[in-house]
PDB file of C-alpha atoms in Angstrom:
ATOM      1  CA  MET A 278      59.229 116.790 147.573  1.00  0.00           C
ATOM      2  CA  GLU A 279      55.798 115.508 146.683  1.00  0.00           C
ATOM      3  CA  THR A 280      55.381 113.367 143.561  1.00  0.00           C
ATOM      4  CA  ARG A 281      51.762 112.268 143.840  1.00  0.00           C
ATOM      5  CA  HIS A 282      50.958 113.018 140.177  1.00  0.00           C
ATOM      6  CA  LEU A 283      53.986 111.062 139.009  1.00  0.00           C
ATOM      7  CA  HIS A 284      53.140 108.081 141.193  1.00  0.00           C
ATOM      8  CA  ARG A 285      49.508 108.165 140.096  1.00  0.00           C
ATOM      9  CA  LEU A 286      50.558 108.250 136.446  1.00  0.00           C
ATOM     10  CA  LEU A 287      53.148 105.480 136.658  1.00  0.00           C
ATOM     11  CA  GLN A 288      51.166 103.140 138.887  1.00  0.00           C
ATOM     12  CA  GLY A 289      48.309 103.020 136.423  1.00  0.00           C
ATOM     13  CA  ALA A 290      45.908 104.669 138.837  1.00  0.00           C
ATOM     14  CA  ALA A 291      45.487 107.513 136.373  1.00  0.00           C
ATOM     15  CA  GLU A 292      41.965 106.755 135.263  1.00  0.00           C
ATOM     16  CA  CYS A 293      41.033 110.054 133.664  1.00  0.00           C
ATOM     17  CA  ASP A 294      37.731 110.889 132.036  1.00  0.00           C
ATOM     18  CA  SER A 295      39.350 112.355 128.932  1.00  0.00           C
ATOM     19  CA  ALA A 296      42.591 112.578 126.987  1.00  0.00           C
ATOM     20  CA  VAL A 297      42.864 116.228 128.037  1.00  0.00           C
ATOM     21  CA  GLU A 298      42.735 115.235 131.713  1.00  0.00           C
ATOM     22  CA  SER A 299      45.391 112.600 131.015  1.00  0.00           C
ATOM     23  CA  LEU A 300      47.614 115.214 129.377  1.00  0.00           C
ATOM     24  CA  ILE A 301      47.158 117.503 132.368  1.00  0.00           C
ATOM     25  CA  LEU A 302      48.251 114.665 134.664  1.00  0.00           C
ATOM     26  CA  ILE A 303      51.306 113.980 132.468  1.00  0.00           C
ATOM     27  CA  LEU A 304      52.289 117.651 132.544  1.00  0.00           C
ATOM     28  CA  GLU A 305      51.753 117.801 136.324  1.00  0.00           C
ATOM     29  CA  ALA A 306      54.057 114.786 136.659  1.00  0.00           C
ATOM     30  CA  ALA A 307      56.607 116.606 134.498  1.00  0.00           C
ATOM     31  CA  VAL A 308      56.389 119.618 136.830  1.00  0.00           C
ATOM     32  CA  GLU A 309      57.229 117.300 139.714  1.00  0.00           C
ATOM     33  CA  LEU A 310      60.204 115.890 137.809  1.00  0.00           C
ATOM     34  CA  VAL A 311      61.672 119.283 136.935  1.00  0.00           C
ATOM     35  CA  SER A 312      61.243 120.273 140.600  1.00  0.00           C
ATOM     36  CA  ILE A 313      63.521 117.533 141.939  1.00  0.00           C
ATOM     37  CA  PRO A 314      66.260 119.176 144.007  1.00  0.00           C
ATOM     38  CA  GLY A 315      69.679 118.946 142.389  1.00  0.00           C
ATOM     39  CA  ASN A 316      68.453 118.654 138.799  1.00  0.00           C
ATOM     40  CA  ASP A 317      71.160 119.518 136.255  1.00  0.00           C
ATOM     41  CA  PHE A 318      69.718 121.865 133.630  1.00  0.00           C
ATOM     42  CA  CYS A 319      72.968 122.279 131.648  1.00  0.00           C
ATOM     43  CA  TRP A 320      71.770 120.225 128.612  1.00  0.00           C
ATOM     44  CA  SER A 321      68.170 121.388 128.707  1.00  0.00           C
ATOM     45  CA  TYR A 322      67.019 124.544 126.964  1.00  0.00           C
ATOM     46  CA  TRP A 323      65.603 125.673 130.299  1.00  0.00           C
ATOM     47  CA  ALA A 324      67.906 127.779 132.442  1.00  0.00           C
ATOM     48  CA  ASP A 325      66.524 126.405 135.689  1.00  0.00           C
ATOM     49  CA  GLU A 326      63.602 124.828 137.526  1.00  0.00           C
ATOM     50  CA  PHE A 327      61.587 128.039 137.514  1.00  0.00           C
ATOM     51  CA  GLU A 328      61.762 128.439 133.743  1.00  0.00           C
ATOM     52  CA  ALA A 329      60.824 124.790 133.196  1.00  0.00           C
ATOM     53  CA  LYS A 330      57.919 124.955 135.633  1.00  0.00           C
ATOM     54  CA  ALA A 331      56.646 128.179 134.081  1.00  0.00           C
ATOM     55  CA  GLU A 332      56.465 126.585 130.617  1.00  0.00           C
ATOM     56  CA  LEU A 333      54.785 123.421 131.880  1.00  0.00           C
ATOM     57  CA  GLN A 334      52.337 125.275 134.108  1.00  0.00           C
ATOM     58  CA  ALA A 335      51.362 127.594 131.242  1.00  0.00           C
ATOM     59  CA  LEU A 336      50.400 124.528 129.207  1.00  0.00           C
ATOM     60  CA  ILE A 337      48.423 123.118 132.136  1.00  0.00           C
ATOM     61  CA  HIS A 338      46.636 126.436 132.593  1.00  0.00           C
ATOM     62  CA  SER A 339      45.758 126.538 128.896  1.00  0.00           C
ATOM     63  CA  LEU A 340      44.318 123.013 129.026  1.00  0.00           C
ATOM     64  CA  LYS A 341      42.313 123.746 132.156  1.00  0.00           C
ATOM     65  CA  ALA A 342      40.926 126.851 130.452  1.00  0.00           C
ATOM     66  CA  GLY A 343      39.693 124.694 127.589  1.00  0.00           C
ATOM     67  CA  THR A 344      42.345 125.522 125.004  1.00  0.00           C
ATOM     68  CA  LEU A 345      44.385 122.734 123.453  1.00  0.00           C
ATOM     69  CA  PRO A 346      47.938 123.993 122.826  1.00  0.00           C
ATOM     70  CA  GLU A 347      49.619 123.500 119.478  1.00  0.00           C
ATOM     71  CA  ARG A 348      50.847 119.929 119.176  1.00  0.00           C
ATOM     72  CA  LEU A 349      54.451 120.955 118.570  1.00  0.00           C
ATOM     73  CA  ASN A 350      54.537 123.116 121.718  1.00  0.00           C
ATOM     74  CA  VAL A 351      53.850 120.040 123.834  1.00  0.00           C
ATOM     75  CA  ALA A 352      55.450 117.293 121.741  1.00  0.00           C
ATOM     76  CA  VAL A 353      58.847 118.990 121.705  1.00  0.00           C
ATOM     77  CA  LEU A 354      59.029 118.669 125.492  1.00  0.00           C
ATOM     78  CA  PHE A 355      58.784 114.857 125.289  1.00  0.00           C
ATOM     79  CA  ALA A 356      60.769 114.377 122.081  1.00  0.00           C
ATOM     80  CA  PRO A 357      64.053 112.459 121.964  1.00  0.00           C
ATOM     81  CA  THR A 358      66.784 114.926 122.930  1.00  0.00           C
ATOM     82  CA  GLY A 359      64.044 117.333 124.016  1.00  0.00           C
ATOM     83  CA  PRO A 360      64.383 119.308 127.240  1.00  0.00           C
ATOM     84  CA  LEU A 361      62.764 116.701 129.500  1.00  0.00           C
ATOM     85  CA  GLN A 362      64.908 113.856 128.195  1.00  0.00           C
ATOM     86  CA  GLU A 363      68.071 115.929 128.443  1.00  0.00           C
ATOM     87  CA  LEU A 364      67.181 116.983 131.979  1.00  0.00           C
ATOM     88  CA  GLY A 365      66.314 113.426 132.967  1.00  0.00           C
ATOM     89  CA  MET A 366      69.552 112.035 131.568  1.00  0.00           C
ATOM     90  CA  SER A 367      71.741 114.612 133.265  1.00  0.00           C
ATOM     91  CA  SER A 368      69.817 114.362 136.534  1.00  0.00           C
ATOM     92  CA  GLY A 369      69.513 110.593 136.967  1.00  0.00           C
ATOM     93  CA  TRP A 370      65.864 109.969 136.117  1.00  0.00           C
ATOM     94  CA  ALA A 371      66.101 108.925 132.462  1.00  0.00           C
ATOM     95  CA  GLU A 372      64.084 105.717 132.998  1.00  0.00           C
ATOM     96  CA  THR A 373      61.284 107.651 134.660  1.00  0.00           C
ATOM     97  CA  TYR A 374      61.315 110.127 131.785  1.00  0.00           C
ATOM     98  CA  LEU A 375      60.887 107.265 129.285  1.00  0.00           C
ATOM     99  CA  LYS A 376      57.817 106.018 131.158  1.00  0.00           C
ATOM    100  CA  VAL A 377      56.254 109.484 131.280  1.00  0.00           C
ATOM    101  CA  ALA A 378      57.091 110.098 127.614  1.00  0.00           C
ATOM    102  CA  GLY A 379      55.425 106.794 126.744  1.00  0.00           C
ATOM    103  CA  LYS A 380      52.262 107.971 128.486  1.00  0.00           C
ATOM    104  CA  PHE A 381      52.468 111.206 126.508  1.00  0.00           C
ATOM    105  CA  ASP A 382      52.808 109.256 123.237  1.00  0.00           C
ATOM    106  CA  GLU A 383      49.590 107.396 124.040  1.00  0.00           C
ATOM    107  CA  VAL A 384      47.671 110.615 124.747  1.00  0.00           C
ATOM    108  CA  GLU A 385      49.181 112.531 121.842  1.00  0.00           C
ATOM    109  CA  THR A 386      47.586 110.199 119.298  1.00  0.00           C
ATOM    110  CA  LEU A 387      44.183 110.797 120.882  1.00  0.00           C
ATOM    111  CA  LEU A 388      44.392 114.584 120.963  1.00  0.00           C
ATOM    112  CA  TRP A 389      46.002 115.588 117.670  1.00  0.00           C
TER     113      TRP A 389
END
């Protein structure tokens, strides 16, 4: 499985021209995380990888089309006990989730 967006984000090589581009990178990293084989979706509100990816990719598509989604629609994904944290905790990548969520927190204040 390829995690180039995640590595780029976490290694600080994510020099983006705008906060929107940074958010796209964060969401692309989240897509990579939800795509990890063997993820346990039992505590997440997503039924499976495909449902999670569909929601994240719809947000990415919206951003690339020039439309900023409602803050709550994105923030809920990274919130404590939100679907990404629950998935990360039950799947063994909770620390990685916290790093990605921290990046989201930084971008969130710039966008909304």
